[in-house]
Short mmCIF file of C-alpha atoms and ligand atoms in Angstrom, two decimals:
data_model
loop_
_atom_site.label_atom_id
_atom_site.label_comp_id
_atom_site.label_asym_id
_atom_site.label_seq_id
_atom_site.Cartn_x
_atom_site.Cartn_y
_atom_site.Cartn_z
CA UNK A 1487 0.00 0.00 0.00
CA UNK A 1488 1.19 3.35 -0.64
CA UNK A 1489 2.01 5.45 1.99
CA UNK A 1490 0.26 8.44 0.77
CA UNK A 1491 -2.90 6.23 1.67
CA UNK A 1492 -1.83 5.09 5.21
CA UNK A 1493 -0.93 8.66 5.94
CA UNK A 1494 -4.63 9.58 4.60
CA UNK A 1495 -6.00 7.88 6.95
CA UNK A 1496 -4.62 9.13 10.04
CA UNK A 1497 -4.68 13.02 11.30
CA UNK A 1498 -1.62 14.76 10.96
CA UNK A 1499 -1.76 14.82 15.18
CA UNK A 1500 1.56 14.19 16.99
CA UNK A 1501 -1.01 11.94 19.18
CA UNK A 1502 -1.56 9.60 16.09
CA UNK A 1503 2.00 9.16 15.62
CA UNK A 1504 2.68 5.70 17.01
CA UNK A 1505 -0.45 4.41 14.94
CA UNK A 1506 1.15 5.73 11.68
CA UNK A 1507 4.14 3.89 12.38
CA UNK A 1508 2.40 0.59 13.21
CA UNK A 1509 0.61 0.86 9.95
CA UNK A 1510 3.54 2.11 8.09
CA UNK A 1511 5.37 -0.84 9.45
CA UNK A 1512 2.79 -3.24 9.34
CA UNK A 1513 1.89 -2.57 5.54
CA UNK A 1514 5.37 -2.95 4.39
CA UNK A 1515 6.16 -6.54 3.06
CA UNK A 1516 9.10 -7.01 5.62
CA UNK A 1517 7.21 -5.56 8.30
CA UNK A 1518 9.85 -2.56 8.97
CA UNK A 1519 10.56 1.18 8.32
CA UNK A 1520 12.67 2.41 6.04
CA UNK A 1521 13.97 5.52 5.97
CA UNK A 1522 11.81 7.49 3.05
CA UNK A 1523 8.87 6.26 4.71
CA UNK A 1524 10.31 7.50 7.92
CA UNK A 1525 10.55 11.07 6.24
CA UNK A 1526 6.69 10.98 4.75
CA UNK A 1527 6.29 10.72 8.59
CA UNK A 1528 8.07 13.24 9.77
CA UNK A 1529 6.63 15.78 7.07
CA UNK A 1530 3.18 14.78 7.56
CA UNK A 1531 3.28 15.95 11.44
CA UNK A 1532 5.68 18.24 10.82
CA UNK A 1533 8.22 16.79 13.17
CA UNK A 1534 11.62 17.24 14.00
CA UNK A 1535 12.97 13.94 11.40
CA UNK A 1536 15.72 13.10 14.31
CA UNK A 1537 13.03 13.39 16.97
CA UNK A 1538 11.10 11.09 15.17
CA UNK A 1539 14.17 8.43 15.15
CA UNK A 1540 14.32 8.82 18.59
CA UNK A 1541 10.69 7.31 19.11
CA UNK A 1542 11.47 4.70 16.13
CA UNK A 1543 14.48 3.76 18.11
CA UNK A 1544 12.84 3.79 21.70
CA UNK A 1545 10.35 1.58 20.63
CA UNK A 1546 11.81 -2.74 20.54
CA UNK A 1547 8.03 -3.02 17.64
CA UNK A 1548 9.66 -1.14 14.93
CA UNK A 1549 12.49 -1.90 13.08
CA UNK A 1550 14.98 0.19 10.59
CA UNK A 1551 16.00 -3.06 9.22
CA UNK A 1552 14.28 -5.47 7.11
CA UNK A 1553 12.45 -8.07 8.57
CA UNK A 1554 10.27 -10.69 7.05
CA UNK A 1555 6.26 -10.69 6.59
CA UNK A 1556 5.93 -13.02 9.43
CA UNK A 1557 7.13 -11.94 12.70
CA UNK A 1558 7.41 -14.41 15.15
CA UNK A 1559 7.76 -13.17 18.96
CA UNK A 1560 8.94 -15.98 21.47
CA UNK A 1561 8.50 -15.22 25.60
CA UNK A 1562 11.78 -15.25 27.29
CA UNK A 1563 9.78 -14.31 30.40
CA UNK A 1564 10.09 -16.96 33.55
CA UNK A 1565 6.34 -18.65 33.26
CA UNK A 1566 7.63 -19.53 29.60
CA UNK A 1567 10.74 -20.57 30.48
CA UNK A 1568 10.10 -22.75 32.95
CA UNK A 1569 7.38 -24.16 31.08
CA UNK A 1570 10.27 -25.25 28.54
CA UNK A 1571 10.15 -22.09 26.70
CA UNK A 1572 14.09 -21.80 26.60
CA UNK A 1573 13.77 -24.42 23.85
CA UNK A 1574 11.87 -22.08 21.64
CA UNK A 1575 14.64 -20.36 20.25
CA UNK A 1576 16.49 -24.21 19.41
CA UNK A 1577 13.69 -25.46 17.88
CA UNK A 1578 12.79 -22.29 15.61
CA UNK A 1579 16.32 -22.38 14.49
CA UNK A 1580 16.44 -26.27 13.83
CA UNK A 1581 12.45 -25.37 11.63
CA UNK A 1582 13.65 -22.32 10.14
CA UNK A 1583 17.74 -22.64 9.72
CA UNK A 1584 18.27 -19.24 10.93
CA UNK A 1585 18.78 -17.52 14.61
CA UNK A 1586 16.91 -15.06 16.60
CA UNK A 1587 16.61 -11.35 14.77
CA UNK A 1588 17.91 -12.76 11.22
CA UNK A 1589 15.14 -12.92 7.98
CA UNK A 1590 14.99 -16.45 6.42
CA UNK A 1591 16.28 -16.21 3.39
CA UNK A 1592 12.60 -16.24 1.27
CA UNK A 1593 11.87 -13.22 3.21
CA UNK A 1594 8.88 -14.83 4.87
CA UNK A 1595 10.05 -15.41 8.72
CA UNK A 1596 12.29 -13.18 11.30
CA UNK A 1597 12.43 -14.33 15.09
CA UNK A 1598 12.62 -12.56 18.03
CA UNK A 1599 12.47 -12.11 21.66
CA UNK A 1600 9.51 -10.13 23.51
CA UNK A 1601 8.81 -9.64 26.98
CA UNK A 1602 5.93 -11.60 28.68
CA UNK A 1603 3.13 -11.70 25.39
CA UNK A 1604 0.19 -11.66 28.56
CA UNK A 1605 -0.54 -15.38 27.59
CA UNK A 1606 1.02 -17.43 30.16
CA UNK A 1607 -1.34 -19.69 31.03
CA UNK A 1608 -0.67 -21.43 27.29
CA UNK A 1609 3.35 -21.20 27.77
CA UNK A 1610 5.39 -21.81 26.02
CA UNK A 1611 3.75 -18.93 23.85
CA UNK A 1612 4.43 -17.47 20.81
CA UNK A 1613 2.55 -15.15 18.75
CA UNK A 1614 2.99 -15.25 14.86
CA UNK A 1615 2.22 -11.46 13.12
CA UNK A 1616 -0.96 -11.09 15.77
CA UNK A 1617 -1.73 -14.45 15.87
CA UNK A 1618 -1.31 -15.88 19.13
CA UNK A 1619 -0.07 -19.83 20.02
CA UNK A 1620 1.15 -21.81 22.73
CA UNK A 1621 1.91 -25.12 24.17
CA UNK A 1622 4.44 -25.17 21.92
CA UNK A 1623 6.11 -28.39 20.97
CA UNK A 1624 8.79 -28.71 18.33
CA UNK A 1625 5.67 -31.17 16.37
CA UNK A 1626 3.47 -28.15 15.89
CA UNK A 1627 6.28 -25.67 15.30
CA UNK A 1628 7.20 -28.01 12.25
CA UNK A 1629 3.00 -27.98 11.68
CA UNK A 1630 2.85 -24.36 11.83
CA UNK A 1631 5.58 -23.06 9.29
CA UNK A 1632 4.72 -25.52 7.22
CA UNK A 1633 0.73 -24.47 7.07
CA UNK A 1634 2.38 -21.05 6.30
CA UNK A 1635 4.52 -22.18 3.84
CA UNK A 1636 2.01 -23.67 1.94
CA UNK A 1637 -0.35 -20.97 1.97
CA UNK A 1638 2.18 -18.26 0.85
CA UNK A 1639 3.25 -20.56 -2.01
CA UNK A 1640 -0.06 -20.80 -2.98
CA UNK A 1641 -0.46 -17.09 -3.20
CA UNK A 1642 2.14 -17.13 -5.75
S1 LIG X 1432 5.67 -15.48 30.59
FE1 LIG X 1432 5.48 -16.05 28.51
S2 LIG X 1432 3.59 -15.19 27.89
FE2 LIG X 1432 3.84 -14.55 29.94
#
């Protein structure tokens, strides 16, 4: 989507500002910000462009880098990891064949850490793009990417 049209649909309010970034990120195919799109922001509220980094930056949700279209979050909070969580990251890698905070290489999947995801009764939890899963065992990871998988390849 372009970003004339996200823009469009927010009020150039400083008050709107981390919703314009969330859809700016969110619309982009590897779910980040890049830099011209952060300078539509800036212009639209007319704010200070370093200013703006600064919130960019503060914020662990966006990201200056390219990511991938799924973003998968994995609890390093204690419920999780003593419900076996500390796996999570092992068992992504082993599914995906790449570590924590690095894009697979179709562009498709980028893991990394969050704080506690407020679903701890179903550790270990992940949440996949807002999607939320848990009781995680390396059987429905494999099930998981692979439903994904499939569905993006059909897509085209
Ligand atoms: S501790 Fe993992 S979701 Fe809360």
């Amino acid at each position: 989507m372009e970003i004339e049209k996200i823009l469009g649909r927010h009020s150039p309010l400083q008050e709107n500002l981390l919703n314009i970034l969330h859809d700016v990120q969110d619309a982009h195919p590897r779910k980040y910000l890049p830099e011209p799109h952060i300078r539509k922001v800036a212009e639209y509220l007319d704010t200070n462009l370093a200013q703006l980094y600064g919130v960019v930056k503060y914020y662990t949700m966006f990201s200056t880098e390219p990511r991938a279209r799924y973003i998968i979050r994995i609890c390093r909070s204690p419920v999780c990891h003593i419900m076996d969580g500390k796996t999570l990251p092992e068992l992504l890698e082993k599914v995906l064949g790449t570590g924590i905070n690095e894009p697979t290489p179709d562009g498709l999947f980028y893991v990394e850490y969050s704080e506690c995801l407020g679903i701890c009764s179903i550790a270990p939890a992940m949440m996949v793009g807002d999607q939320i899963y848990g009781q995680l065992t390396e059987k429905g990871i494999e099930k998981l990417i692979s439903l994904i998988r499939d569905e993006e390849n059909q897509k085209g």
